[in-house]
Short mmCIF file of N, CA and C in Angstrom, two decimals:
data_model
loop_
_atom_site.label_atom_id
_atom_site.label_comp_id
_atom_site.label_asym_id
_atom_site.label_seq_id
_atom_site.Cartn_x
_atom_site.Cartn_y
_atom_site.Cartn_z
N ASP P 1 44.43 -23.75 -25.91
CA ASP P 1 43.31 -24.47 -26.46
C ASP P 1 42.67 -23.89 -27.93
N ALA P 2 41.76 -24.93 -28.44
CA ALA P 2 41.71 -24.71 -29.71
C ALA P 2 41.15 -23.39 -30.02
N ILE P 3 40.13 -22.73 -29.18
CA ILE P 3 39.59 -21.64 -29.63
C ILE P 3 40.83 -20.54 -29.71
N SER P 4 41.65 -20.37 -28.88
CA SER P 4 42.73 -19.21 -28.95
C SER P 4 43.93 -19.54 -30.22
N SER P 5 43.83 -20.78 -30.50
CA SER P 5 44.79 -21.17 -31.39
C SER P 5 44.39 -20.50 -32.61
N SER P 6 42.80 -20.88 -33.01
CA SER P 6 42.25 -20.32 -34.02
C SER P 6 41.80 -18.57 -33.91
N LEU P 7 42.04 -18.15 -33.36
CA LEU P 7 41.81 -16.29 -33.09
C LEU P 7 43.29 -16.29 -33.18
N ASP P 8 44.60 -16.90 -33.18
CA ASP P 8 45.62 -16.40 -33.47
C ASP P 8 46.32 -16.74 -35.24
N ARG P 9 45.21 -17.09 -35.75
CA ARG P 9 45.61 -17.32 -37.06
C ARG P 9 45.14 -15.87 -37.98
N PRO P 10 45.52 -15.92 -39.13
CA PRO P 10 45.42 -14.61 -39.62
C PRO P 10 44.50 -15.06 -40.39
N ALA P 11 43.59 -13.71 -40.36
CA ALA P 11 42.41 -13.52 -41.07
C ALA P 11 42.82 -13.73 -42.97
N PRO P 12 41.92 -14.39 -43.20
CA PRO P 12 42.22 -14.32 -45.21
C PRO P 12 42.13 -12.78 -45.92
N THR P 13 42.79 -12.58 -46.59
CA THR P 13 42.85 -11.07 -47.62
C THR P 13 42.68 -11.25 -48.60
N ARG P 14 42.65 -10.04 -49.34
CA ARG P 14 42.18 -10.24 -50.34
C ARG P 14 43.89 -10.79 -51.61
N ALA P 15 44.91 -11.01 -51.00
CA ALA P 15 46.37 -11.65 -51.38
C ALA P 15 45.86 -13.10 -51.32
N ASN P 16 44.89 -13.70 -50.71
CA ASN P 16 44.77 -14.92 -50.56
C ASN P 16 43.70 -15.26 -51.78
N LEU P 17 43.03 -14.11 -52.05
CA LEU P 17 41.79 -14.16 -53.50
C LEU P 17 42.34 -13.90 -54.52
N ALA P 18 44.03 -13.33 -55.13
CA ALA P 18 44.98 -13.13 -55.93
C ALA P 18 45.37 -14.54 -55.69
N GLN P 19 46.00 -15.29 -54.77
CA GLN P 19 46.25 -16.79 -54.73
C GLN P 19 45.48 -17.84 -55.73
N LEU P 20 44.03 -17.58 -54.95
CA LEU P 20 43.13 -18.58 -55.75
C LEU P 20 42.75 -18.30 -56.78
N ASP P 21 42.32 -17.09 -57.36
CA ASP P 21 42.70 -17.01 -58.88
C ASP P 21 43.54 -17.49 -59.65
N ALA P 22 44.99 -17.39 -59.13
CA ALA P 22 46.18 -17.84 -59.74
C ALA P 22 45.63 -19.43 -59.93
N GLN P 23 45.52 -20.35 -59.13
CA GLN P 23 45.48 -21.61 -58.49
C GLN P 23 44.28 -21.85 -59.81
N LEU P 24 43.23 -21.36 -59.92
CA LEU P 24 42.21 -21.65 -60.63
C LEU P 24 42.29 -21.67 -62.22
N ALA P 25 43.50 -20.14 -62.36
CA ALA P 25 43.73 -20.26 -64.09
C ALA P 25 44.88 -21.58 -64.38
N ASN P 26 45.52 -22.09 -63.22
CA ASN P 26 46.57 -22.89 -63.42
C ASN P 26 46.11 -24.37 -63.32
N ASP P 27 44.69 -24.27 -63.10
CA ASP P 27 43.93 -25.80 -62.78
C ASP P 27 44.68 -26.53 -61.98
N GLU P 28 45.14 -26.08 -60.61
CA GLU P 28 45.72 -26.58 -59.63
C GLU P 28 45.00 -27.18 -58.51
N LEU P 29 45.15 -28.39 -57.89
CA LEU P 29 44.30 -28.96 -57.37
C LEU P 29 43.93 -27.84 -55.71
N ALA P 30 45.14 -27.30 -55.37
CA ALA P 30 45.35 -26.63 -54.20
C ALA P 30 44.29 -25.55 -54.31
N ALA P 31 43.49 -25.21 -55.35
CA ALA P 31 42.35 -24.26 -55.10
C ALA P 31 40.86 -24.40 -54.40
N ALA P 32 41.21 -25.86 -54.34
CA ALA P 32 40.05 -25.96 -53.42
C ALA P 32 40.42 -26.21 -51.69
N GLU P 33 41.47 -25.88 -51.11
CA GLU P 33 41.90 -26.07 -49.94
C GLU P 33 42.20 -24.51 -49.97
N THR P 34 42.78 -23.42 -50.95
CA THR P 34 42.66 -22.15 -50.62
C THR P 34 41.15 -21.80 -50.45
N PHE P 35 40.11 -22.12 -51.16
CA PHE P 35 38.64 -21.98 -51.23
C PHE P 35 37.80 -22.08 -49.64
N ARG P 36 38.45 -23.23 -49.73
CA ARG P 36 38.00 -23.80 -47.92
C ARG P 36 38.38 -22.46 -47.15
N GLN P 37 39.61 -22.27 -46.96
CA GLN P 37 40.12 -21.38 -46.29
C GLN P 37 39.89 -20.05 -46.27
N THR P 38 39.41 -19.84 -47.26
CA THR P 38 39.00 -18.37 -47.77
C THR P 38 36.94 -18.32 -47.92
N ARG P 39 36.73 -19.12 -47.46
CA ARG P 39 35.15 -19.27 -48.11
C ARG P 39 34.42 -18.23 -47.44
N SER P 40 34.44 -17.97 -46.09
CA SER P 40 34.25 -16.88 -45.23
C SER P 40 34.18 -15.67 -45.68
N LEU P 41 35.67 -15.51 -46.16
CA LEU P 41 35.81 -13.91 -46.60
C LEU P 41 35.44 -13.64 -47.67
N ILE P 42 35.26 -15.16 -48.89
CA ILE P 42 34.10 -14.73 -50.02
C ILE P 42 32.93 -14.53 -49.75
N LEU P 43 32.60 -15.43 -49.23
CA LEU P 43 30.85 -15.17 -48.41
C LEU P 43 30.47 -13.63 -48.40
N ASN P 44 31.51 -13.27 -47.56
CA ASN P 44 31.27 -11.65 -47.19
C ASN P 44 31.55 -10.58 -47.87
N LEU P 45 32.12 -10.98 -48.87
CA LEU P 45 32.74 -9.97 -49.59
C LEU P 45 31.75 -9.96 -50.83
N LEU P 46 31.57 -11.10 -51.57
CA LEU P 46 31.03 -11.25 -52.52
C LEU P 46 30.10 -11.91 -52.85
N GLY P 47 28.96 -11.92 -51.60
CA GLY P 47 27.92 -13.15 -51.24
C GLY P 47 27.38 -14.53 -51.45
N ALA P 48 26.16 -14.98 -51.03
CA ALA P 48 25.91 -16.00 -51.29
C ALA P 48 25.81 -16.40 -52.29
N THR P 49 25.41 -16.08 -53.67
CA THR P 49 25.24 -16.15 -54.63
C THR P 49 26.68 -16.76 -55.33
N VAL P 50 27.47 -15.94 -55.20
CA VAL P 50 28.39 -16.42 -55.96
C VAL P 50 29.83 -17.75 -54.84
N THR P 51 29.59 -17.49 -53.73
CA THR P 51 30.21 -18.13 -53.12
C THR P 51 29.70 -20.03 -53.33
N ALA P 52 27.94 -19.87 -53.43
CA ALA P 52 27.72 -21.05 -53.62
C ALA P 52 28.48 -21.83 -55.22
N ALA P 53 28.44 -20.75 -56.34
CA ALA P 53 28.29 -21.23 -57.82
C ALA P 53 30.16 -21.17 -57.61
N LEU P 54 30.40 -20.97 -56.40
CA LEU P 54 31.96 -21.42 -56.53
C LEU P 54 31.89 -22.95 -55.44
N ASP P 55 31.28 -23.00 -54.67
CA ASP P 55 31.17 -24.14 -54.27
C ASP P 55 30.99 -25.37 -55.15
N ARG P 56 30.09 -24.80 -55.88
CA ARG P 56 29.67 -26.01 -56.86
C ARG P 56 30.96 -26.21 -58.00
N TYR P 57 31.29 -25.19 -58.66
CA TYR P 57 32.40 -25.64 -59.66
C TYR P 57 33.75 -26.27 -58.65
N ILE P 58 34.15 -25.61 -57.77
CA ILE P 58 35.09 -26.34 -57.58
C ILE P 58 35.14 -27.89 -56.93
N ALA P 59 34.04 -28.14 -56.24
CA ALA P 59 33.44 -29.30 -55.64
C ALA P 59 33.48 -30.35 -57.23
N MET P 60 33.48 -29.57 -58.61
CA MET P 60 33.51 -30.69 -59.63
C MET P 60 34.66 -30.36 -60.30
N PHE P 61 35.80 -29.76 -59.72
CA PHE P 61 37.01 -29.47 -60.45
C PHE P 61 36.80 -28.94 -61.79
N ASP P 62 35.86 -28.06 -61.90
CA ASP P 62 35.76 -27.07 -63.27
C ASP P 62 36.13 -25.87 -62.83
N PHE P 63 37.39 -25.86 -62.73
CA PHE P 63 38.42 -24.83 -62.34
C PHE P 63 37.93 -23.52 -63.01
N GLN P 64 37.62 -23.51 -64.49
CA GLN P 64 37.47 -22.18 -65.18
C GLN P 64 36.62 -21.55 -65.15
N ASN P 65 35.32 -22.63 -65.17
CA ASN P 65 33.79 -21.61 -64.32
C ASN P 65 33.86 -21.39 -62.57
N ALA P 66 34.61 -21.71 -62.35
CA ALA P 66 35.19 -21.04 -60.82
C ALA P 66 35.85 -19.51 -61.09
N LEU P 67 36.86 -20.25 -61.93
CA LEU P 67 37.12 -18.47 -62.01
C LEU P 67 36.97 -17.32 -62.71
N ALA P 68 35.84 -18.06 -63.45
CA ALA P 68 35.09 -16.97 -64.22
C ALA P 68 33.98 -16.45 -63.50
N VAL P 69 33.73 -16.70 -62.68
CA VAL P 69 32.67 -16.43 -61.20
C VAL P 69 33.13 -15.69 -60.35
N LEU P 70 34.68 -15.97 -59.95
CA LEU P 70 35.64 -15.46 -59.01
C LEU P 70 35.70 -14.21 -59.66
N ARG P 71 36.21 -13.79 -60.96
CA ARG P 71 36.46 -12.86 -61.70
C ARG P 71 35.14 -11.40 -61.81
N LYS P 72 34.11 -12.26 -61.87
CA LYS P 72 32.97 -11.52 -62.40
C LYS P 72 32.33 -10.98 -60.72
N GLY P 73 32.65 -11.91 -59.66
CA GLY P 73 32.09 -11.31 -58.44
C GLY P 73 33.03 -10.07 -58.32
N LEU P 74 34.56 -10.36 -58.29
CA LEU P 74 35.04 -9.30 -58.05
C LEU P 74 35.09 -7.87 -58.92
N SER P 75 35.03 -7.96 -60.24
CA SER P 75 34.55 -7.24 -61.04
C SER P 75 33.30 -6.37 -60.54
N ASP P 76 32.22 -6.83 -60.19
CA ASP P 76 30.96 -6.15 -60.09
C ASP P 76 31.26 -5.46 -58.77
N LEU P 77 31.92 -6.03 -57.89
CA LEU P 77 32.54 -5.49 -56.35
C LEU P 77 32.95 -4.18 -56.64
N ASN P 78 33.93 -4.16 -57.60
CA ASN P 78 34.94 -3.05 -58.04
C ASN P 78 33.92 -2.04 -58.68
N ALA P 79 33.15 -2.18 -59.52
CA ALA P 79 32.32 -1.24 -60.49
C ALA P 79 31.45 -0.18 -59.54
N PRO P 80 31.75 0.68 -60.22
CA PRO P 80 31.16 2.19 -59.67
C PRO P 80 29.70 1.96 -59.62
N GLY P 81 28.74 2.23 -58.46
CA GLY P 81 27.90 2.12 -58.34
C GLY P 81 26.84 3.23 -57.35
#
């Protein structure tokens, strides 16, 4: 059934974030689908503000600003605090 098949799908990983980064850097339209698939991971990892900004920029196909937001969010996440 639909529920068990969705549970069988692998969870998004940091590798997906690397894929999204590369797609955004190369202005690939596939970035929109990768973002859709990894949105919950991004929300959990980077928060609502970063996710909303990515939503906005990707919807406008402004991949360079989306890339800057993603990289800043990941940088802030990895910064010593």
